[in-house]
JSON list of C-alpha atoms and ligand atoms in Angstrom, two decimals:
[
{"chain": "A", "resi": 1, "resn": "UNK", "atom": "CA", "xyz": [85.65, 111.42, 121.39]},
{"chain": "A", "resi": 2, "resn": "UNK", "atom": "CA", "xyz": [85.13, 109.21, 118.44]},
{"chain": "A", "resi": 3, "resn": "UNK", "atom": "CA", "xyz": [88.41, 107.70, 117.16]},
{"chain": "A", "resi": 4, "resn": "UNK", "atom": "CA", "xyz": [90.07, 109.01, 114.05]},
{"chain": "A", "resi": 5, "resn": "UNK", "atom": "CA", "xyz": [91.70, 106.58, 111.48]},
{"chain": "A", "resi": 6, "resn": "UNK", "atom": "CA", "xyz": [94.29, 107.17, 108.98]},
{"chain": "A", "resi": 7, "resn": "UNK", "atom": "CA", "xyz": [95.24, 104.85, 106.13]},
{"chain": "A", "resi": 8, "resn": "UNK", "atom": "CA", "xyz": [99.02, 104.54, 104.99]},
{"chain": "A", "resi": 9, "resn": "UNK", "atom": "CA", "xyz": [100.45, 102.80, 102.12]},
{"chain": "A", "resi": 10, "resn": "UNK", "atom": "CA", "xyz": [103.65, 100.87, 103.38]},
{"chain": "A", "resi": 11, "resn": "UNK", "atom": "CA", "xyz": [106.54, 100.72, 100.69]},
{"chain": "A", "resi": 12, "resn": "UNK", "atom": "CA", "xyz": [107.63, 104.13, 99.62]},
{"chain": "A", "resi": 13, "resn": "UNK", "atom": "CA", "xyz": [105.89, 106.03, 102.38]},
{"chain": "A", "resi": 14, "resn": "UNK", "atom": "CA", "xyz": [106.73, 104.25, 105.70]},
{"chain": "A", "resi": 15, "resn": "UNK", "atom": "CA", "xyz": [109.93, 102.46, 104.41]},
{"chain": "A", "resi": 16, "resn": "UNK", "atom": "CA", "xyz": [112.37, 103.21, 101.62]},
{"chain": "A", "resi": 17, "resn": "UNK", "atom": "CA", "xyz": [110.98, 101.71, 98.59]},
{"chain": "A", "resi": 18, "resn": "UNK", "atom": "CA", "xyz": [113.91, 99.61, 97.00]},
{"chain": "A", "resi": 19, "resn": "UNK", "atom": "CA", "xyz": [112.01, 99.48, 93.60]},
{"chain": "A", "resi": 20, "resn": "UNK", "atom": "CA", "xyz": [112.31, 95.93, 94.45]},
{"chain": "A", "resi": 21, "resn": "UNK", "atom": "CA", "xyz": [110.46, 93.80, 96.97]},
{"chain": "A", "resi": 22, "resn": "UNK", "atom": "CA", "xyz": [111.03, 93.77, 100.63]},
{"chain": "A", "resi": 23, "resn": "UNK", "atom": "CA", "xyz": [111.60, 90.09, 101.46]},
{"chain": "A", "resi": 24, "resn": "UNK", "atom": "CA", "xyz": [113.56, 90.33, 104.72]},
{"chain": "A", "resi": 25, "resn": "UNK", "atom": "CA", "xyz": [113.70, 92.55, 107.89]},
{"chain": "A", "resi": 26, "resn": "UNK", "atom": "CA", "xyz": [117.03, 94.14, 106.78]},
{"chain": "A", "resi": 27, "resn": "UNK", "atom": "CA", "xyz": [115.23, 95.31, 103.57]},
{"chain": "A", "resi": 28, "resn": "UNK", "atom": "CA", "xyz": [112.98, 97.47, 105.66]},
{"chain": "A", "resi": 29, "resn": "UNK", "atom": "CA", "xyz": [114.47, 100.89, 106.20]},
{"chain": "A", "resi": 30, "resn": "UNK", "atom": "CA", "xyz": [112.35, 103.52, 107.65]},
{"chain": "A", "resi": 31, "resn": "UNK", "atom": "CA", "xyz": [111.89, 106.69, 105.54]},
{"chain": "A", "resi": 32, "resn": "UNK", "atom": "CA", "xyz": [113.44, 109.73, 107.03]},
{"chain": "A", "resi": 33, "resn": "UNK", "atom": "CA", "xyz": [111.31, 110.79, 109.89]},
{"chain": "A", "resi": 34, "resn": "UNK", "atom": "CA", "xyz": [108.55, 108.02, 109.27]},
{"chain": "A", "resi": 35, "resn": "UNK", "atom": "CA", "xyz": [108.87, 106.33, 112.60]},
{"chain": "A", "resi": 36, "resn": "UNK", "atom": "CA", "xyz": [108.38, 109.59, 114.47]},
{"chain": "A", "resi": 37, "resn": "UNK", "atom": "CA", "xyz": [105.37, 110.47, 112.17]},
{"chain": "A", "resi": 38, "resn": "UNK", "atom": "CA", "xyz": [103.74, 107.25, 112.97]},
{"chain": "A", "resi": 39, "resn": "UNK", "atom": "CA", "xyz": [104.29, 107.92, 116.75]},
{"chain": "A", "resi": 40, "resn": "UNK", "atom": "CA", "xyz": [103.06, 111.62, 116.34]},
{"chain": "A", "resi": 41, "resn": "UNK", "atom": "CA", "xyz": [99.89, 110.05, 114.77]},
{"chain": "A", "resi": 42, "resn": "UNK", "atom": "CA", "xyz": [99.54, 107.78, 117.64]},
{"chain": "A", "resi": 43, "resn": "UNK", "atom": "CA", "xyz": [99.91, 110.36, 120.25]},
{"chain": "A", "resi": 44, "resn": "UNK", "atom": "CA", "xyz": [97.37, 112.45, 118.54]},
{"chain": "A", "resi": 45, "resn": "UNK", "atom": "CA", "xyz": [94.64, 109.69, 118.82]},
{"chain": "A", "resi": 46, "resn": "UNK", "atom": "CA", "xyz": [94.99, 108.43, 115.25]},
{"chain": "A", "resi": 47, "resn": "UNK", "atom": "CA", "xyz": [94.44, 104.66, 114.83]},
{"chain": "A", "resi": 48, "resn": "UNK", "atom": "CA", "xyz": [96.57, 103.62, 111.81]},
{"chain": "A", "resi": 49, "resn": "UNK", "atom": "CA", "xyz": [95.51, 101.30, 108.98]},
{"chain": "A", "resi": 50, "resn": "UNK", "atom": "CA", "xyz": [97.98, 99.75, 106.54]},
{"chain": "A", "resi": 51, "resn": "UNK", "atom": "CA", "xyz": [96.86, 99.04, 103.16]},
{"chain": "A", "resi": 52, "resn": "UNK", "atom": "CA", "xyz": [99.58, 97.43, 101.09]},
{"chain": "A", "resi": 53, "resn": "UNK", "atom": "CA", "xyz": [99.96, 95.78, 97.89]},
{"chain": "A", "resi": 54, "resn": "UNK", "atom": "CA", "xyz": [102.28, 92.42, 98.21]},
{"chain": "A", "resi": 55, "resn": "UNK", "atom": "CA", "xyz": [102.10, 90.72, 94.99]},
{"chain": "A", "resi": 56, "resn": "UNK", "atom": "CA", "xyz": [105.56, 88.88, 95.86]},
{"chain": "A", "resi": 57, "resn": "UNK", "atom": "CA", "xyz": [103.33, 86.51, 97.91]},
{"chain": "A", "resi": 58, "resn": "UNK", "atom": "CA", "xyz": [101.79, 85.23, 94.96]},
{"chain": "A", "resi": 59, "resn": "UNK", "atom": "CA", "xyz": [104.83, 85.46, 92.79]},
{"chain": "A", "resi": 60, "resn": "UNK", "atom": "CA", "xyz": [106.09, 82.87, 95.42]},
{"chain": "A", "resi": 61, "resn": "UNK", "atom": "CA", "xyz": [108.86, 85.14, 96.34]},
{"chain": "A", "resi": 62, "resn": "UNK", "atom": "CA", "xyz": [107.83, 85.15, 100.10]},
{"chain": "A", "resi": 63, "resn": "UNK", "atom": "CA", "xyz": [105.09, 83.47, 101.96]},
{"chain": "A", "resi": 64, "resn": "UNK", "atom": "CA", "xyz": [102.08, 85.47, 103.61]},
{"chain": "A", "resi": 65, "resn": "UNK", "atom": "CA", "xyz": [103.55, 84.50, 106.89]},
{"chain": "A", "resi": 66, "resn": "UNK", "atom": "CA", "xyz": [107.10, 86.02, 105.70]},
{"chain": "A", "resi": 67, "resn": "UNK", "atom": "CA", "xyz": [105.35, 89.25, 105.12]},
{"chain": "A", "resi": 68, "resn": "UNK", "atom": "CA", "xyz": [103.60, 89.02, 108.37]},
{"chain": "A", "resi": 69, "resn": "UNK", "atom": "CA", "xyz": [106.96, 88.67, 110.21]},
{"chain": "A", "resi": 70, "resn": "UNK", "atom": "CA", "xyz": [108.40, 91.88, 108.28]},
{"chain": "A", "resi": 71, "resn": "UNK", "atom": "CA", "xyz": [105.35, 93.81, 109.34]},
{"chain": "A", "resi": 72, "resn": "UNK", "atom": "CA", "xyz": [105.68, 92.47, 112.78]},
{"chain": "A", "resi": 73, "resn": "UNK", "atom": "CA", "xyz": [109.39, 93.54, 112.70]},
{"chain": "A", "resi": 74, "resn": "UNK", "atom": "CA", "xyz": [108.72, 97.08, 111.92]},
{"chain": "A", "resi": 75, "resn": "UNK", "atom": "CA", "xyz": [105.62, 97.38, 113.93]},
{"chain": "A", "resi": 76, "resn": "UNK", "atom": "CA", "xyz": [107.64, 96.14, 116.72]},
{"chain": "A", "resi": 77, "resn": "UNK", "atom": "CA", "xyz": [110.03, 99.21, 116.46]},
{"chain": "A", "resi": 78, "resn": "UNK", "atom": "CA", "xyz": [106.84, 101.34, 116.70]},
{"chain": "A", "resi": 79, "resn": "UNK", "atom": "CA", "xyz": [105.61, 99.60, 119.84]},
{"chain": "A", "resi": 80, "resn": "UNK", "atom": "CA", "xyz": [109.14, 99.98, 121.21]},
{"chain": "A", "resi": 81, "resn": "UNK", "atom": "CA", "xyz": [108.67, 103.64, 121.27]},
{"chain": "A", "resi": 82, "resn": "UNK", "atom": "CA", "xyz": [105.16, 103.55, 122.62]},
{"chain": "A", "resi": 83, "resn": "UNK", "atom": "CA", "xyz": [103.18, 103.61, 119.49]},
{"chain": "A", "resi": 84, "resn": "UNK", "atom": "CA", "xyz": [101.11, 100.99, 117.66]},
{"chain": "A", "resi": 85, "resn": "UNK", "atom": "CA", "xyz": [99.36, 100.30, 114.32]},
{"chain": "A", "resi": 86, "resn": "UNK", "atom": "CA", "xyz": [95.81, 99.02, 114.50]},
{"chain": "A", "resi": 87, "resn": "UNK", "atom": "CA", "xyz": [95.60, 96.85, 111.39]},
{"chain": "A", "resi": 88, "resn": "UNK", "atom": "CA", "xyz": [97.62, 95.64, 108.46]},
{"chain": "A", "resi": 89, "resn": "UNK", "atom": "CA", "xyz": [95.84, 94.75, 105.25]},
{"chain": "A", "resi": 90, "resn": "UNK", "atom": "CA", "xyz": [97.75, 92.94, 102.51]},
{"chain": "A", "resi": 91, "resn": "UNK", "atom": "CA", "xyz": [96.79, 92.08, 99.21]},
{"chain": "A", "resi": 92, "resn": "UNK", "atom": "CA", "xyz": [99.00, 89.12, 97.95]},
{"chain": "A", "resi": 93, "resn": "UNK", "atom": "CA", "xyz": [97.45, 88.94, 94.28]},
{"chain": "A", "resi": 94, "resn": "UNK", "atom": "CA", "xyz": [98.98, 89.63, 91.15]},
{"chain": "A", "resi": 95, "resn": "UNK", "atom": "CA", "xyz": [97.41, 92.00, 88.72]},
{"chain": "A", "resi": 96, "resn": "UNK", "atom": "CA", "xyz": [96.13, 89.01, 86.46]},
{"chain": "A", "resi": 97, "resn": "UNK", "atom": "CA", "xyz": [94.24, 87.52, 89.35]},
{"chain": "A", "resi": 98, "resn": "UNK", "atom": "CA", "xyz": [91.61, 90.55, 89.10]},
{"chain": "A", "resi": 99, "resn": "UNK", "atom": "CA", "xyz": [91.05, 90.30, 92.96]},
{"chain": "A", "resi": 100, "resn": "UNK", "atom": "CA", "xyz": [89.03, 93.05, 94.69]},
{"chain": "A", "resi": 101, "resn": "UNK", "atom": "CA", "xyz": [91.70, 93.97, 97.11]},
{"chain": "A", "resi": 102, "resn": "UNK", "atom": "CA", "xyz": [94.78, 95.15, 94.96]},
{"chain": "A", "resi": 103, "resn": "UNK", "atom": "CA", "xyz": [94.74, 98.94, 94.93]},
{"chain": "A", "resi": 104, "resn": "UNK", "atom": "CA", "xyz": [93.40, 100.82, 93.49]},
{"chain": "A", "resi": 105, "resn": "UNK", "atom": "CA", "xyz": [90.49, 98.38, 94.27]},
{"chain": "A", "resi": 106, "resn": "UNK", "atom": "CA", "xyz": [89.21, 99.07, 97.67]},
{"chain": "A", "resi": 107, "resn": "UNK", "atom": "CA", "xyz": [88.90, 95.61, 99.21]},
{"chain": "A", "resi": 108, "resn": "UNK", "atom": "CA", "xyz": [91.64, 96.22, 101.70]},
{"chain": "A", "resi": 109, "resn": "UNK", "atom": "CA", "xyz": [89.73, 99.24, 103.03]},
{"chain": "A", "resi": 110, "resn": "UNK", "atom": "CA", "xyz": [86.43, 97.18, 103.21]},
{"chain": "A", "resi": 111, "resn": "UNK", "atom": "CA", "xyz": [87.85, 94.32, 104.82]},
{"chain": "A", "resi": 112, "resn": "UNK", "atom": "CA", "xyz": [89.42, 96.51, 107.48]},
{"chain": "A", "resi": 113, "resn": "UNK", "atom": "CA", "xyz": [86.10, 98.29, 108.12]},
{"chain": "A", "resi": 114, "resn": "UNK", "atom": "CA", "xyz": [84.26, 94.88, 108.39]},
{"chain": "A", "resi": 115, "resn": "UNK", "atom": "CA", "xyz": [86.98, 93.57, 110.78]},
{"chain": "A", "resi": 116, "resn": "UNK", "atom": "CA", "xyz": [87.03, 96.63, 113.04]},
{"chain": "A", "resi": 117, "resn": "UNK", "atom": "CA", "xyz": [83.52, 97.71, 112.56]},
{"chain": "A", "resi": 118, "resn": "UNK", "atom": "CA", "xyz": [84.42, 101.14, 111.57]},
{"chain": "A", "resi": 119, "resn": "UNK", "atom": "CA", "xyz": [84.25, 103.47, 108.54]},
{"chain": "A", "resi": 120, "resn": "UNK", "atom": "CA", "xyz": [87.36, 104.90, 106.76]},
{"chain": "A", "resi": 121, "resn": "UNK", "atom": "CA", "xyz": [85.13, 107.24, 104.76]},
{"chain": "A", "resi": 122, "resn": "UNK", "atom": "CA", "xyz": [86.53, 110.87, 105.05]},
{"chain": "A", "resi": 123, "resn": "UNK", "atom": "CA", "xyz": [89.89, 109.79, 106.42]},
{"chain": "A", "resi": 124, "resn": "UNK", "atom": "CA", "xyz": [93.26, 110.63, 105.01]},
{"chain": "A", "resi": 125, "resn": "UNK", "atom": "CA", "xyz": [94.97, 108.06, 102.88]},
{"chain": "A", "resi": 126, "resn": "UNK", "atom": "CA", "xyz": [98.65, 108.52, 102.26]},
{"chain": "A", "resi": 127, "resn": "UNK", "atom": "CA", "xyz": [100.39, 106.78, 99.34]},
{"chain": "A", "resi": 128, "resn": "UNK", "atom": "CA", "xyz": [103.21, 107.41, 96.87]},
{"chain": "A", "resi": 129, "resn": "UNK", "atom": "CA", "xyz": [101.40, 105.75, 93.81]},
{"chain": "A", "resi": 130, "resn": "UNK", "atom": "CA", "xyz": [98.54, 106.77, 91.69]},
{"chain": "A", "resi": 131, "resn": "UNK", "atom": "CA", "xyz": [96.96, 103.56, 92.79]},
{"chain": "A", "resi": 132, "resn": "UNK", "atom": "CA", "xyz": [96.99, 104.78, 96.29]},
{"chain": "A", "resi": 133, "resn": "UNK", "atom": "CA", "xyz": [95.27, 108.13, 95.44]},
{"chain": "A", "resi": 134, "resn": "UNK", "atom": "CA", "xyz": [92.66, 106.36, 93.37]},
{"chain": "A", "resi": 135, "resn": "UNK", "atom": "CA", "xyz": [91.77, 103.75, 95.89]},
{"chain": "A", "resi": 136, "resn": "UNK", "atom": "CA", "xyz": [91.44, 106.54, 98.43]},
{"chain": "A", "resi": 137, "resn": "UNK", "atom": "CA", "xyz": [89.00, 108.51, 96.12]},
{"chain": "A", "resi": 138, "resn": "UNK", "atom": "CA", "xyz": [87.00, 105.46, 95.32]},
{"chain": "A", "resi": 139, "resn": "UNK", "atom": "CA", "xyz": [86.38, 105.00, 98.86]},
{"chain": "A", "resi": 140, "resn": "UNK", "atom": "CA", "xyz": [85.68, 108.56, 99.90]},
{"chain": "A", "resi": 141, "resn": "UNK", "atom": "CA", "xyz": [88.94, 108.85, 101.68]},
{"chain": "A", "resi": 142, "resn": "UNK", "atom": "CA", "xyz": [91.08, 111.93, 101.23]},
{"chain": "A", "resi": 143, "resn": "UNK", "atom": "CA", "xyz": [94.17, 111.38, 99.20]},
{"chain": "A", "resi": 144, "resn": "UNK", "atom": "CA", "xyz": [97.56, 112.69, 100.03]},
{"chain": "A", "resi": 145, "resn": "UNK", "atom": "CA", "xyz": [100.65, 112.07, 97.96]},
{"chain": "A", "resi": 146, "resn": "UNK", "atom": "CA", "xyz": [104.04, 111.93, 99.17]},
{"chain": "A", "resi": 147, "resn": "UNK", "atom": "CA", "xyz": [107.13, 112.48, 97.24]},
{"chain": "A", "resi": 148, "resn": "UNK", "atom": "CA", "xyz": [109.09, 109.57, 98.70]},
{"chain": "A", "resi": 149, "resn": "UNK", "atom": "CA", "xyz": [109.07, 106.17, 96.84]},
{"chain": "A", "resi": 150, "resn": "UNK", "atom": "CA", "xyz": [107.42, 106.47, 93.50]},
{"chain": "A", "resi": 151, "resn": "UNK", "atom": "CA", "xyz": [106.08, 109.81, 94.78]},
{"chain": "A", "resi": 152, "resn": "UNK", "atom": "CA", "xyz": [108.15, 112.09, 92.66]},
{"chain": "A", "resi": 153, "resn": "UNK", "atom": "CA", "xyz": [107.29, 110.08, 89.58]},
{"chain": "A", "resi": 154, "resn": "UNK", "atom": "CA", "xyz": [103.55, 110.10, 90.47]},
{"chain": "A", "resi": 155, "resn": "UNK", "atom": "CA", "xyz": [103.90, 113.88, 90.86]},
{"chain": "A", "resi": 156, "resn": "UNK", "atom": "CA", "xyz": [105.17, 114.44, 87.69]},
{"chain": "A", "resi": 157, "resn": "UNK", "atom": "CA", "xyz": [102.56, 112.43, 85.95]},
{"chain": "A", "resi": 158, "resn": "UNK", "atom": "CA", "xyz": [98.94, 113.02, 85.87]},
{"chain": "A", "resi": 159, "resn": "UNK", "atom": "CA", "xyz": [97.32, 112.42, 89.33]},
{"chain": "A", "resi": 160, "resn": "UNK", "atom": "CA", "xyz": [93.82, 113.60, 90.89]},
{"chain": "A", "resi": 161, "resn": "UNK", "atom": "CA", "xyz": [93.90, 117.17, 91.62]},
{"chain": "A", "resi": 162, "resn": "UNK", "atom": "CA", "xyz": [92.31, 117.10, 94.83]},
{"chain": "A", "resi": 163, "resn": "UNK", "atom": "CA", "xyz": [95.18, 115.34, 96.20]},
{"chain": "A", "resi": 164, "resn": "UNK", "atom": "CA", "xyz": [97.19, 116.98, 98.80]},
{"chain": "A", "resi": 165, "resn": "UNK", "atom": "CA", "xyz": [101.05, 116.82, 98.30]},
{"chain": "A", "resi": 166, "resn": "UNK", "atom": "CA", "xyz": [103.81, 116.71, 100.87]},
{"chain": "A", "resi": 167, "resn": "UNK", "atom": "CA", "xyz": [107.49, 115.85, 100.88]},
{"chain": "A", "resi": 168, "resn": "UNK", "atom": "CA", "xyz": [107.29, 112.85, 103.07]},
{"chain": "A", "resi": 169, "resn": "UNK", "atom": "CA", "xyz": [105.13, 111.09, 105.63]},
{"chain": "A", "resi": 170, "resn": "UNK", "atom": "CA", "xyz": [106.53, 113.35, 108.34]},
{"chain": "A", "resi": 171, "resn": "UNK", "atom": "CA", "xyz": [105.62, 116.72, 106.65]},
{"chain": "A", "resi": 172, "resn": "UNK", "atom": "CA", "xyz": [102.20, 115.25, 105.91]},
{"chain": "A", "resi": 173, "resn": "UNK", "atom": "CA", "xyz": [101.72, 114.33, 109.46]},
{"chain": "A", "resi": 174, "resn": "UNK", "atom": "CA", "xyz": [103.03, 117.44, 110.89]},
{"chain": "A", "resi": 175, "resn": "UNK", "atom": "CA", "xyz": [100.39, 119.14, 108.74]},
{"chain": "A", "resi": 176, "resn": "UNK", "atom": "CA", "xyz": [97.59, 116.80, 109.72]},
{"chain": "A", "resi": 177, "resn": "UNK", "atom": "CA", "xyz": [97.88, 117.25, 113.43]},
{"chain": "A", "resi": 178, "resn": "UNK", "atom": "CA", "xyz": [98.68, 120.89, 113.34]},
{"chain": "B", "resi": 1, "resn": "MG", "atom": "MG1", "xyz": [103.99, 102.67, 97.98]},
{"chain": "B", "resi": 2, "resn": "ZN", "atom": "ZN1", "xyz": [94.21, 91.32, 96.35]}
]
């Protein structure tokens, strides 16, 4: 059986969006049911790819290694429960740097594909911001909007009509694996 891949945004999807930067482990709080959702994906043979914009790195609020430590912290919680995350893609850039990886640009997905020798075309991509949905569509992924984090605001604004909408990661995953 060929592997299934799914792309997840982090802040506002997996963890509670503080509407500020997550700069230490204590700032990372799983959204309601999100840890269970990640485990459910894993148990259903989904390989999980994270694509996250973290301009706090190039704003010098935290180092790239500091961000890695926070990701190691929460992925450690996933591993404690028997799950795993295959790949974490982080864009450290500020908007003005005009990089190719800050979502809605698709560089994080392209880098993951090259590193893992896979394709993410046709995969679900779950996010809470318009930039996630636009990134998904630009890369040929299936966009899913969750109403956690910025999701309610995104939902109340204009967003791509082909997006599927769910209350949170848990309900999105329940639907995906059903
Ligand atoms: Mg987000
Ligand atoms: Zn970037």
